[in-house]
PDB file of C-alpha atoms in Angstrom:
ATOM      1  CA  UNK A 809     125.835 150.946 110.418  1.00 56.00           C
ATOM      2  CA  UNK A 810     125.590 147.325 108.294  1.00 65.00           C
ATOM      3  CA  UNK A 811     126.778 144.401 109.471  1.00 63.00           C
ATOM      4  CA  UNK A 812     129.290 144.000 107.125  1.00 63.00           C
ATOM      5  CA  UNK A 813     131.012 147.025 108.668  1.00 68.00           C
ATOM      6  CA  UNK A 814     132.644 144.735 110.949  1.00 69.00           C
ATOM      7  CA  UNK A 815     132.730 141.516 109.127  1.00 70.00           C
ATOM      8  CA  UNK A 816     135.330 139.220 108.146  1.00 70.00           C
ATOM      9  CA  UNK A 817     133.969 136.411 106.404  1.00 72.00           C
ATOM     10  CA  UNK A 818     130.179 136.768 104.617  1.00 74.00           C
ATOM     11  CA  UNK A 819     128.498 134.360 102.723  1.00 71.00           C
ATOM     12  CA  UNK A 820     125.026 134.383 100.682  1.00 68.00           C
ATOM     13  CA  UNK A 821     123.042 131.804  99.651  1.00 62.00           C
ATOM     14  CA  UNK A 822     122.941 132.334  95.945  1.00 63.00           C
ATOM     15  CA  UNK A 823     126.939 132.372  95.801  1.00 75.00           C
ATOM     16  CA  UNK A 824     127.434 128.654  95.177  1.00 82.00           C
ATOM     17  CA  UNK A 825     128.298 126.211  92.638  1.00 85.00           C
ATOM     18  CA  UNK A 826     129.769 123.239  92.009  1.00 91.00           C
ATOM     19  CA  UNK A 827     132.241 122.237  94.742  1.00 91.00           C
ATOM     20  CA  UNK A 828     132.490 126.032  95.782  1.00 87.00           C
ATOM     21  CA  UNK A 829     130.664 128.168  98.446  1.00 84.00           C
ATOM     22  CA  UNK A 830     131.663 131.686  97.386  1.00 84.00           C
ATOM     23  CA  UNK A 831     131.645 134.633  99.813  1.00 80.00           C
ATOM     24  CA  UNK A 832     130.893 138.581  99.659  1.00 79.00           C
ATOM     25  CA  UNK A 833     133.636 139.172 102.052  1.00 78.00           C
ATOM     26  CA  UNK A 834     136.900 139.168 101.864  1.00 78.00           C
ATOM     27  CA  UNK A 835     136.000 140.412  98.227  1.00 77.00           C
ATOM     28  CA  UNK A 836     139.628 138.439  97.420  1.00 78.00           C
ATOM     29  CA  UNK A 837     138.296 134.922  97.816  1.00 77.00           C
ATOM     30  CA  UNK A 838     139.988 134.257 100.818  1.00 78.00           C
ATOM     31  CA  UNK A 839     136.941 133.293 102.466  1.00 76.00           C
ATOM     32  CA  UNK A 840     135.130 130.635  99.954  1.00 85.00           C
ATOM     33  CA  UNK A 841     134.620 127.176 100.725  1.00 86.00           C
ATOM     34  CA  UNK A 842     135.424 123.847  98.702  1.00 90.00           C
ATOM     35  CA  UNK A 843     132.848 121.415  98.601  1.00 93.00           C
ATOM     36  CA  UNK A 844     132.581 118.249  97.475  1.00 96.00           C
ATOM     37  CA  UNK A 845     130.643 115.177  97.645  1.00 97.00           C
ATOM     38  CA  UNK A 846     130.864 112.204  95.991  1.00 98.00           C
ATOM     39  CA  UNK A 847     127.085 111.227  95.343  1.00 98.00           C
ATOM     40  CA  UNK A 848     124.181 113.394  94.619  1.00 98.00           C
ATOM     41  CA  UNK A 849     122.214 113.812  97.357  1.00 98.00           C
ATOM     42  CA  UNK A 850     118.492 115.657  98.626  1.00 98.00           C
ATOM     43  CA  UNK A 851     117.479 118.719 100.108  1.00 98.00           C
ATOM     44  CA  UNK A 852     114.345 120.856 100.378  1.00 98.00           C
ATOM     45  CA  UNK A 853     114.419 123.829  98.048  1.00 96.00           C
ATOM     46  CA  UNK A 854     113.012 127.267  98.338  1.00 95.00           C
ATOM     47  CA  UNK A 855     109.588 125.945  97.153  1.00 96.00           C
ATOM     48  CA  UNK A 856     109.405 123.410  99.868  1.00 97.00           C
ATOM     49  CA  UNK A 857     110.037 119.814  97.476  1.00 98.00           C
ATOM     50  CA  UNK A 858     112.504 117.758  98.237  1.00 98.00           C
ATOM     51  CA  UNK A 859     114.535 117.527  94.790  1.00 98.00           C
ATOM     52  CA  UNK A 860     118.162 115.711  93.857  1.00 98.00           C
ATOM     53  CA  UNK A 861     121.287 117.663  93.833  1.00 96.00           C
ATOM     54  CA  UNK A 862     124.073 116.927  91.700  1.00 97.00           C
ATOM     55  CA  UNK A 863     127.403 115.612  93.286  1.00 97.00           C
ATOM     56  CA  UNK A 864     129.890 118.339  94.693  1.00 97.00           C
ATOM     57  CA  UNK A 865     126.908 120.995  94.593  1.00 95.00           C
ATOM     58  CA  UNK A 866     126.541 122.078  97.889  1.00 94.00           C
ATOM     59  CA  UNK A 867     122.931 121.744  99.549  1.00 95.00           C
ATOM     60  CA  UNK A 868     121.387 124.942 100.583  1.00 93.00           C
ATOM     61  CA  UNK A 869     118.848 123.234 102.707  1.00 95.00           C
ATOM     62  CA  UNK A 870     115.260 125.759 103.792  1.00 95.00           C
ATOM     63  CA  UNK A 871     113.769 124.195 106.902  1.00 94.00           C
ATOM     64  CA  UNK A 872     110.395 123.684 107.236  1.00 95.00           C
ATOM     65  CA  UNK A 873     108.642 124.427 110.190  1.00 94.00           C
ATOM     66  CA  UNK A 874     104.966 123.400 110.691  1.00 93.00           C
ATOM     67  CA  UNK A 875     105.019 122.628 107.572  1.00 94.00           C
ATOM     68  CA  UNK A 876     105.939 125.916 106.247  1.00 96.00           C
ATOM     69  CA  UNK A 877     109.322 126.524 103.796  1.00 95.00           C
ATOM     70  CA  UNK A 878     111.547 129.465 105.894  1.00 94.00           C
ATOM     71  CA  UNK A 879     112.945 132.097 103.864  1.00 91.00           C
ATOM     72  CA  UNK A 880     116.605 131.697 104.926  1.00 89.00           C
ATOM     73  CA  UNK A 881     118.343 128.105 104.007  1.00 91.00           C
ATOM     74  CA  UNK A 882     121.280 126.138 105.653  1.00 89.00           C
ATOM     75  CA  UNK A 883     124.118 124.690 104.341  1.00 91.00           C
ATOM     76  CA  UNK A 884     123.298 121.073 104.893  1.00 95.00           C
ATOM     77  CA  UNK A 885     126.529 118.389 105.486  1.00 96.00           C
ATOM     78  CA  UNK A 886     126.327 115.293 106.682  1.00 98.00           C
ATOM     79  CA  UNK A 887     128.084 111.742 106.990  1.00 98.00           C
ATOM     80  CA  UNK A 888     127.858 109.080 104.333  1.00 98.00           C
ATOM     81  CA  UNK A 889     124.952 106.928 104.721  1.00 98.00           C
ATOM     82  CA  UNK A 890     123.121 103.654 102.966  1.00 97.00           C
ATOM     83  CA  UNK A 891     119.357 103.438 102.663  1.00 97.00           C
ATOM     84  CA  UNK A 892     118.967  99.947 102.620  1.00 95.00           C
ATOM     85  CA  UNK A 893     115.513  99.873 101.878  1.00 95.00           C
ATOM     86  CA  UNK A 894     115.902  99.219  97.881  1.00 95.00           C
ATOM     87  CA  UNK A 895     112.569 100.069  96.504  1.00 96.00           C
ATOM     88  CA  UNK A 896     112.340 103.406  98.717  1.00 97.00           C
ATOM     89  CA  UNK A 897     109.239 104.519  96.712  1.00 98.00           C
ATOM     90  CA  UNK A 898     107.740 101.456  94.754  1.00 97.00           C
ATOM     91  CA  UNK A 899     105.767  99.608  97.259  1.00 97.00           C
ATOM     92  CA  UNK A 900     104.061  97.708  94.536  1.00 98.00           C
ATOM     93  CA  UNK A 901     106.784  95.931  93.993  1.00 97.00           C
ATOM     94  CA  UNK A 902     107.183  92.133  95.198  1.00 95.00           C
ATOM     95  CA  UNK A 903     109.815  92.982  97.592  1.00 94.00           C
ATOM     96  CA  UNK A 904     107.126  94.431  99.892  1.00 96.00           C
ATOM     97  CA  UNK A 905     105.323  91.893 101.272  1.00 96.00           C
ATOM     98  CA  UNK A 906     101.533  93.252 101.738  1.00 97.00           C
ATOM     99  CA  UNK A 907      99.655  91.438 105.054  1.00 97.00           C
ATOM    100  CA  UNK A 908      95.968  91.789 104.118  1.00 98.00           C
ATOM    101  CA  UNK A 909      96.517  94.865 102.315  1.00 98.00           C
ATOM    102  CA  UNK A 910      97.375  96.436  98.746  1.00 98.00           C
ATOM    103  CA  UNK A 911      99.080  98.958  96.855  1.00 98.00           C
ATOM    104  CA  UNK A 912      97.602 101.474  94.270  1.00 98.00           C
ATOM    105  CA  UNK A 913     100.890 103.038  92.875  1.00 98.00           C
ATOM    106  CA  UNK A 914     101.436 106.826  92.136  1.00 98.00           C
ATOM    107  CA  UNK A 915      98.123 108.081  93.616  1.00 98.00           C
ATOM    108  CA  UNK A 916      98.818 111.584  94.580  1.00 98.00           C
ATOM    109  CA  UNK A 917     101.747 114.172  94.895  1.00 98.00           C
ATOM    110  CA  UNK A 918     104.706 113.068  96.620  1.00 98.00           C
ATOM    111  CA  UNK A 919     106.983 115.419  98.482  1.00 98.00           C
ATOM    112  CA  UNK A 920     108.884 116.048  95.956  1.00 98.00           C
ATOM    113  CA  UNK A 921     106.424 117.528  93.821  1.00 98.00           C
ATOM    114  CA  UNK A 922     105.865 114.361  91.629  1.00 98.00           C
ATOM    115  CA  UNK A 923     102.823 112.002  91.052  1.00 98.00           C
ATOM    116  CA  UNK A 924     104.596 109.146  92.722  1.00 98.00           C
ATOM    117  CA  UNK A 925     103.190 108.274  96.157  1.00 98.00           C
ATOM    118  CA  UNK A 926     101.203 105.664  96.591  1.00 98.00           C
ATOM    119  CA  UNK A 927      97.584 104.397  98.289  1.00 98.00           C
ATOM    120  CA  UNK A 928      98.037 101.727 100.688  1.00 98.00           C
ATOM    121  CA  UNK A 929      94.364  99.621 101.327  1.00 98.00           C
ATOM    122  CA  UNK A 930      93.804  97.337 104.103  1.00 98.00           C
ATOM    123  CA  UNK A 931      91.874  94.350 103.080  1.00 98.00           C
ATOM    124  CA  UNK A 932      88.295  93.403 103.465  1.00 98.00           C
ATOM    125  CA  UNK A 933      88.622  90.579 106.283  1.00 96.00           C
ATOM    126  CA  UNK A 934      87.587  89.453 109.717  1.00 94.00           C
ATOM    127  CA  UNK A 935      90.246  90.916 112.670  1.00 95.00           C
ATOM    128  CA  UNK A 936      93.270  91.346 111.272  1.00 97.00           C
ATOM    129  CA  UNK A 937      96.400  93.106 110.841  1.00 98.00           C
ATOM    130  CA  UNK A 938      97.324  94.998 107.885  1.00 98.00           C
ATOM    131  CA  UNK A 939     100.425  95.172 107.328  1.00 98.00           C
ATOM    132  CA  UNK A 940     103.331  96.290 104.630  1.00 98.00           C
ATOM    133  CA  UNK A 941     107.306  94.836 105.468  1.00 96.00           C
ATOM    134  CA  UNK A 942     110.438  93.656 103.547  1.00 86.00           C
ATOM    135  CA  UNK A 943     112.185  91.300 105.251  1.00 69.00           C
ATOM    136  CA  UNK A 944     115.673  92.005 104.172  1.00 63.00           C
ATOM    137  CA  UNK A 945     115.675  95.228 105.342  1.00 77.00           C
ATOM    138  CA  UNK A 946     117.432  94.885 108.768  1.00 90.00           C
ATOM    139  CA  UNK A 947     119.927  91.677 108.614  1.00 89.00           C
ATOM    140  CA  UNK A 948     122.581  92.429 111.668  1.00 93.00           C
ATOM    141  CA  UNK A 949     122.306  93.832 115.158  1.00 94.00           C
ATOM    142  CA  UNK A 950     122.643  97.585 115.284  1.00 96.00           C
ATOM    143  CA  UNK A 951     120.963 101.312 115.309  1.00 97.00           C
ATOM    144  CA  UNK A 952     118.928 102.086 112.593  1.00 97.00           C
ATOM    145  CA  UNK A 953     116.915 104.591 111.458  1.00 97.00           C
ATOM    146  CA  UNK A 954     113.193 103.792 110.026  1.00 97.00           C
ATOM    147  CA  UNK A 955     111.423 106.401 108.330  1.00 98.00           C
ATOM    148  CA  UNK A 956     108.554 107.439 105.729  1.00 98.00           C
ATOM    149  CA  UNK A 957     106.805 109.916 104.549  1.00 98.00           C
ATOM    150  CA  UNK A 958     103.101 109.289 105.180  1.00 98.00           C
ATOM    151  CA  UNK A 959     100.191 110.974 104.469  1.00 98.00           C
ATOM    152  CA  UNK A 960      96.559 110.381 106.185  1.00 98.00           C
ATOM    153  CA  UNK A 961      93.458 109.041 103.877  1.00 98.00           C
ATOM    154  CA  UNK A 962      90.411 107.041 105.037  1.00 98.00           C
ATOM    155  CA  UNK A 963      92.745 106.104 107.909  1.00 98.00           C
ATOM    156  CA  UNK A 964      94.820 108.554 109.938  1.00 98.00           C
ATOM    157  CA  UNK A 965      97.099 106.495 112.377  1.00 98.00           C
ATOM    158  CA  UNK A 966     100.304 104.456 111.195  1.00 98.00           C
ATOM    159  CA  UNK A 967     102.417 102.075 113.227  1.00 98.00           C
ATOM    160  CA  UNK A 968     106.324 101.663 112.179  1.00 98.00           C
ATOM    161  CA  UNK A 969     108.721  99.536 113.536  1.00 97.00           C
ATOM    162  CA  UNK A 970     110.022  95.959 113.765  1.00 95.00           C
ATOM    163  CA  UNK A 971     107.367  93.468 113.451  1.00 94.00           C
ATOM    164  CA  UNK A 972     109.057  90.524 114.599  1.00 88.00           C
ATOM    165  CA  UNK A 973     107.306  88.683 117.318  1.00 88.00           C
ATOM    166  CA  UNK A 974     103.797  90.564 116.780  1.00 90.00           C
ATOM    167  CA  UNK A 975     105.117  94.200 117.540  1.00 95.00           C
ATOM    168  CA  UNK A 976     104.181  97.028 115.509  1.00 97.00           C
ATOM    169  CA  UNK A 977     106.413  99.690 116.651  1.00 97.00           C
ATOM    170  CA  UNK A 978     105.535 103.010 117.556  1.00 98.00           C
ATOM    171  CA  UNK A 979     102.636 104.898 116.590  1.00 98.00           C
ATOM    172  CA  UNK A 980     101.712 108.569 114.790  1.00 98.00           C
ATOM    173  CA  UNK A 981      98.896 110.097 114.189  1.00 98.00           C
ATOM    174  CA  UNK A 982      98.761 111.903 110.702  1.00 98.00           C
ATOM    175  CA  UNK A 983      95.670 114.009 111.698  1.00 97.00           C
ATOM    176  CA  UNK A 984      97.817 116.259 114.531  1.00 96.00           C
ATOM    177  CA  UNK A 985     101.278 115.864 113.650  1.00 98.00           C
ATOM    178  CA  UNK A 986     101.667 113.817 116.815  1.00 98.00           C
ATOM    179  CA  UNK A 987     102.652 110.533 118.511  1.00 98.00           C
ATOM    180  CA  UNK A 988     100.700 108.355 119.946  1.00 98.00           C
ATOM    181  CA  UNK A 989     102.597 105.711 121.169  1.00 98.00           C
ATOM    182  CA  UNK A 990     106.179 105.947 121.816  1.00 98.00           C
ATOM    183  CA  UNK A 991     107.893 102.651 122.227  1.00 98.00           C
ATOM    184  CA  UNK A 992     107.144  99.051 121.825  1.00 98.00           C
ATOM    185  CA  UNK A 993     109.625  96.570 121.974  1.00 96.00           C
ATOM    186  CA  UNK A 994     112.787  97.340 119.961  1.00 96.00           C
ATOM    187  CA  UNK A 995     111.157 100.283 118.770  1.00 97.00           C
ATOM    188  CA  UNK A 996     111.221 103.874 119.875  1.00 98.00           C
ATOM    189  CA  UNK A 997     109.603 107.198 118.349  1.00 98.00           C
ATOM    190  CA  UNK A 998     112.179 109.429 117.409  1.00 97.00           C
ATOM    191  CA  UNK A 999     109.988 112.526 115.545  1.00 97.00           C
ATOM    192  CA  UNK A1000     107.143 113.278 113.308  1.00 98.00           C
ATOM    193  CA  UNK A1001     108.066 115.927 110.896  1.00 98.00           C
ATOM    194  CA  UNK A1002     105.698 118.298 109.105  1.00 98.00           C
ATOM    195  CA  UNK A1003     106.597 118.710 105.367  1.00 97.00           C
ATOM    196  CA  UNK A1004     103.217 120.417 104.472  1.00 97.00           C
ATOM    197  CA  UNK A1005     100.319 119.631 101.988  1.00 97.00           C
ATOM    198  CA  UNK A1006      99.496 117.022 104.957  1.00 98.00           C
ATOM    199  CA  UNK A1007     102.702 114.770 104.738  1.00 98.00           C
ATOM    200  CA  UNK A1008     104.678 113.634 107.824  1.00 98.00           C
ATOM    201  CA  UNK A1009     108.100 112.056 107.935  1.00 98.00           C
ATOM    202  CA  UNK A1010     107.936 109.553 110.890  1.00 98.00           C
ATOM    203  CA  UNK A1011     110.877 108.687 112.375  1.00 98.00           C
ATOM    204  CA  UNK A1012     111.789 105.436 114.810  1.00 98.00           C
ATOM    205  CA  UNK A1013     114.697 104.379 116.125  1.00 98.00           C
ATOM    206  CA  UNK A1014     115.549 100.494 116.114  1.00 97.00           C
ATOM    207  CA  UNK A1015     117.915  98.959 118.350  1.00 97.00           C
ATOM    208  CA  UNK A1016     118.436  95.175 116.606  1.00 94.00           C
ATOM    209  CA  UNK A1017     120.073  92.347 118.193  1.00 94.00           C
ATOM    210  CA  UNK A1018     119.844  90.710 115.020  1.00 92.00           C
ATOM    211  CA  UNK A1019     118.111  90.412 112.167  1.00 90.00           C
ATOM    212  CA  UNK A1020     114.904  92.377 112.048  1.00 91.00           C
ATOM    213  CA  UNK A1021     111.637  92.954 109.750  1.00 92.00           C
ATOM    214  CA  UNK A1022     110.790  96.647 109.617  1.00 94.00           C
ATOM    215  CA  UNK A1023     107.254  97.274 108.124  1.00 97.00           C
ATOM    216  CA  UNK A1024     104.090  99.356 108.814  1.00 98.00           C
ATOM    217  CA  UNK A1025     100.909  98.574 110.495  1.00 98.00           C
ATOM    218  CA  UNK A1026      97.654 100.343 109.633  1.00 98.00           C
ATOM    219  CA  UNK A1027      95.865 101.718 112.924  1.00 98.00           C
ATOM    220  CA  UNK A1028      92.112 102.022 112.938  1.00 97.00           C
ATOM    221  CA  UNK A1029      91.934 104.322 116.005  1.00 94.00           C
ATOM    222  CA  UNK A1030      93.659 104.695 119.054  1.00 96.00           C
ATOM    223  CA  UNK A1031      96.796 102.022 119.417  1.00 97.00           C
ATOM    224  CA  UNK A1032      94.481  99.259 117.567  1.00 97.00           C
ATOM    225  CA  UNK A1033      96.199  97.187 115.101  1.00 97.00           C
ATOM    226  CA  UNK A1034      93.918  94.372 114.955  1.00 97.00           C
ATOM    227  CA  UNK A1035      90.515  95.170 113.267  1.00 98.00           C
ATOM    228  CA  UNK A1036      88.049  94.083 110.693  1.00 98.00           C
ATOM    229  CA  UNK A1037      89.021  96.047 107.529  1.00 98.00           C
ATOM    230  CA  UNK A1038      86.816  97.462 105.227  1.00 98.00           C
ATOM    231  CA  UNK A1039      88.912  97.122 101.538  1.00 98.00           C
ATOM    232  CA  UNK A1040      88.597 100.442 101.017  1.00 98.00           C
ATOM    233  CA  UNK A1041      90.241 102.375 103.916  1.00 98.00           C
ATOM    234  CA  UNK A1042      93.619 103.483 103.643  1.00 98.00           C
ATOM    235  CA  UNK A1043      96.852 106.049 103.659  1.00 98.00           C
ATOM    236  CA  UNK A1044      99.535 107.360 101.338  1.00 98.00           C
ATOM    237  CA  UNK A1045     103.159 106.469 101.747  1.00 98.00           C
ATOM    238  CA  UNK A1046     106.634 107.422  99.915  1.00 98.00           C
ATOM    239  CA  UNK A1047     110.056 107.607 100.896  1.00 98.00           C
ATOM    240  CA  UNK A1048     110.743 104.709 102.987  1.00 97.00           C
ATOM    241  CA  UNK A1049     114.221 104.846 104.389  1.00 97.00           C
ATOM    242  CA  UNK A1050     116.414 102.636 106.682  1.00 97.00           C
ATOM    243  CA  UNK A1051     119.857 104.017 107.586  1.00 97.00           C
ATOM    244  CA  UNK A1052     122.556 102.941 110.350  1.00 96.00           C
ATOM    245  CA  UNK A1053     123.216 105.489 112.513  1.00 95.00           C
ATOM    246  CA  UNK A1054     123.296 107.371 115.647  1.00 95.00           C
ATOM    247  CA  UNK A1055     120.622 109.925 114.145  1.00 97.00           C
ATOM    248  CA  UNK A1056     118.657 109.879 110.950  1.00 97.00           C
ATOM    249  CA  UNK A1057     119.443 111.803 107.818  1.00 98.00           C
ATOM    250  CA  UNK A1058     117.735 113.601 104.767  1.00 98.00           C
ATOM    251  CA  UNK A1059     116.085 111.325 102.074  1.00 98.00           C
ATOM    252  CA  UNK A1060     118.333 109.159 100.019  1.00 98.00           C
ATOM    253  CA  UNK A1061     115.688 107.530  96.854  1.00 98.00           C
ATOM    254  CA  UNK A1062     116.482 103.936  95.821  1.00 97.00           C
ATOM    255  CA  UNK A1063     114.670 102.034  92.882  1.00 96.00           C
ATOM    256  CA  UNK A1064     115.954  98.106  93.007  1.00 95.00           C
ATOM    257  CA  UNK A1065     119.393  98.552  94.902  1.00 95.00           C
ATOM    258  CA  UNK A1066     120.337  99.840  98.245  1.00 96.00           C
ATOM    259  CA  UNK A1067     122.415 103.511  97.847  1.00 97.00           C
ATOM    260  CA  UNK A1068     125.041 105.318  99.604  1.00 98.00           C
ATOM    261  CA  UNK A1069     125.252 109.109  99.785  1.00 98.00           C
ATOM    262  CA  UNK A1070     128.665 110.208 100.501  1.00 98.00           C
ATOM    263  CA  UNK A1071     129.681 112.577 103.214  1.00 98.00           C
ATOM    264  CA  UNK A1072     130.007 116.130 102.415  1.00 97.00           C
ATOM    265  CA  UNK A1073     133.179 117.777 103.006  1.00 96.00           C
ATOM    266  CA  UNK A1074     133.355 121.102 103.413  1.00 91.00           C
ATOM    267  CA  UNK A1075     136.677 123.570 104.096  1.00 87.00           C
ATOM    268  CA  UNK A1076     138.731 126.551 103.356  1.00 79.00           C
ATOM    269  CA  UNK A1077     136.835 130.242 104.072  1.00 65.00           C
ATOM    270  CA  UNK A1078     139.306 132.546 105.520  1.00 61.00           C
ATOM    271  CA  UNK A1079     142.869 133.031 106.585  1.00 64.00           C
ATOM    272  CA  UNK A1080     144.716 134.299 109.993  1.00 61.00           C
ATOM    273  CA  UNK A1081     143.588 137.644 108.651  1.00 62.00           C
ATOM    274  CA  UNK A1082     139.931 136.632 109.218  1.00 57.00           C
ATOM    275  CA  UNK A1083     139.987 133.817 111.777  1.00 59.00           C
ATOM    276  CA  UNK A1084     142.678 134.323 114.437  1.00 60.00           C
ATOM    277  CA  UNK A1085     143.445 134.310 118.311  1.00 61.00           C
ATOM    278  CA  UNK A1086     141.025 136.888 118.919  1.00 62.00           C
ATOM    279  CA  UNK A1087     138.449 136.341 116.232  1.00 56.00           C
ATOM    280  CA  UNK A1088     136.645 133.771 114.759  1.00 51.00           C
TER     281      UNK A1088
END
């Protein structure tokens, strides 16, 4: 006996187009979903790369488990969100303040498969912090999620969070994919996601009572953020995002201004013949 023998509605991953998700059952189309989204959005494709999807096209997102893309996708439905970091990939732009450090653009393959990930390198100095920040990214009170895709090089640890008052934030280990320091000040580590090929998406929550400067700090070892830089050590970064909301969402690329991803709206699929007071 096949699962289809008793199914009222069945969807298949390949059955999609703009504004539509097609059902295998029922054959008359009563089980089809309608889908809308007023903007582009990103997903993880079957090859494990982040890619942009056109407006109104449903996002079949392939989950990554321990950095390995899975065979079966899931329909990704998210609320509207805005990435308030205007240069999410161009860390060499002057909007990013380099504290005792420098950026070399487009040094390695990023999580979207292109050669757009930057190398962030510490300066040669004595007993300094090595930071990267944008002073305009959190301007008012609220709960924010700050994330970035990070990959080890000579340095294997990075701190993300509020840099206000000399803080550095939560610390992540890019060698083992772990959280080293879970919180500092208004910053708390949310998670670290393995995107394969050495890339991890590091995510923190910042509960701000007012304007906050969010950014990154290089970590030499353990939780040490003040040290003598050698002028050549660093790591790779790509895809910074700051969004206000109760949980983090998929990556929203920006290039010179903030970008808002519209909400996914999915409706339909089935009539009372498929979903009723005894089935559903």
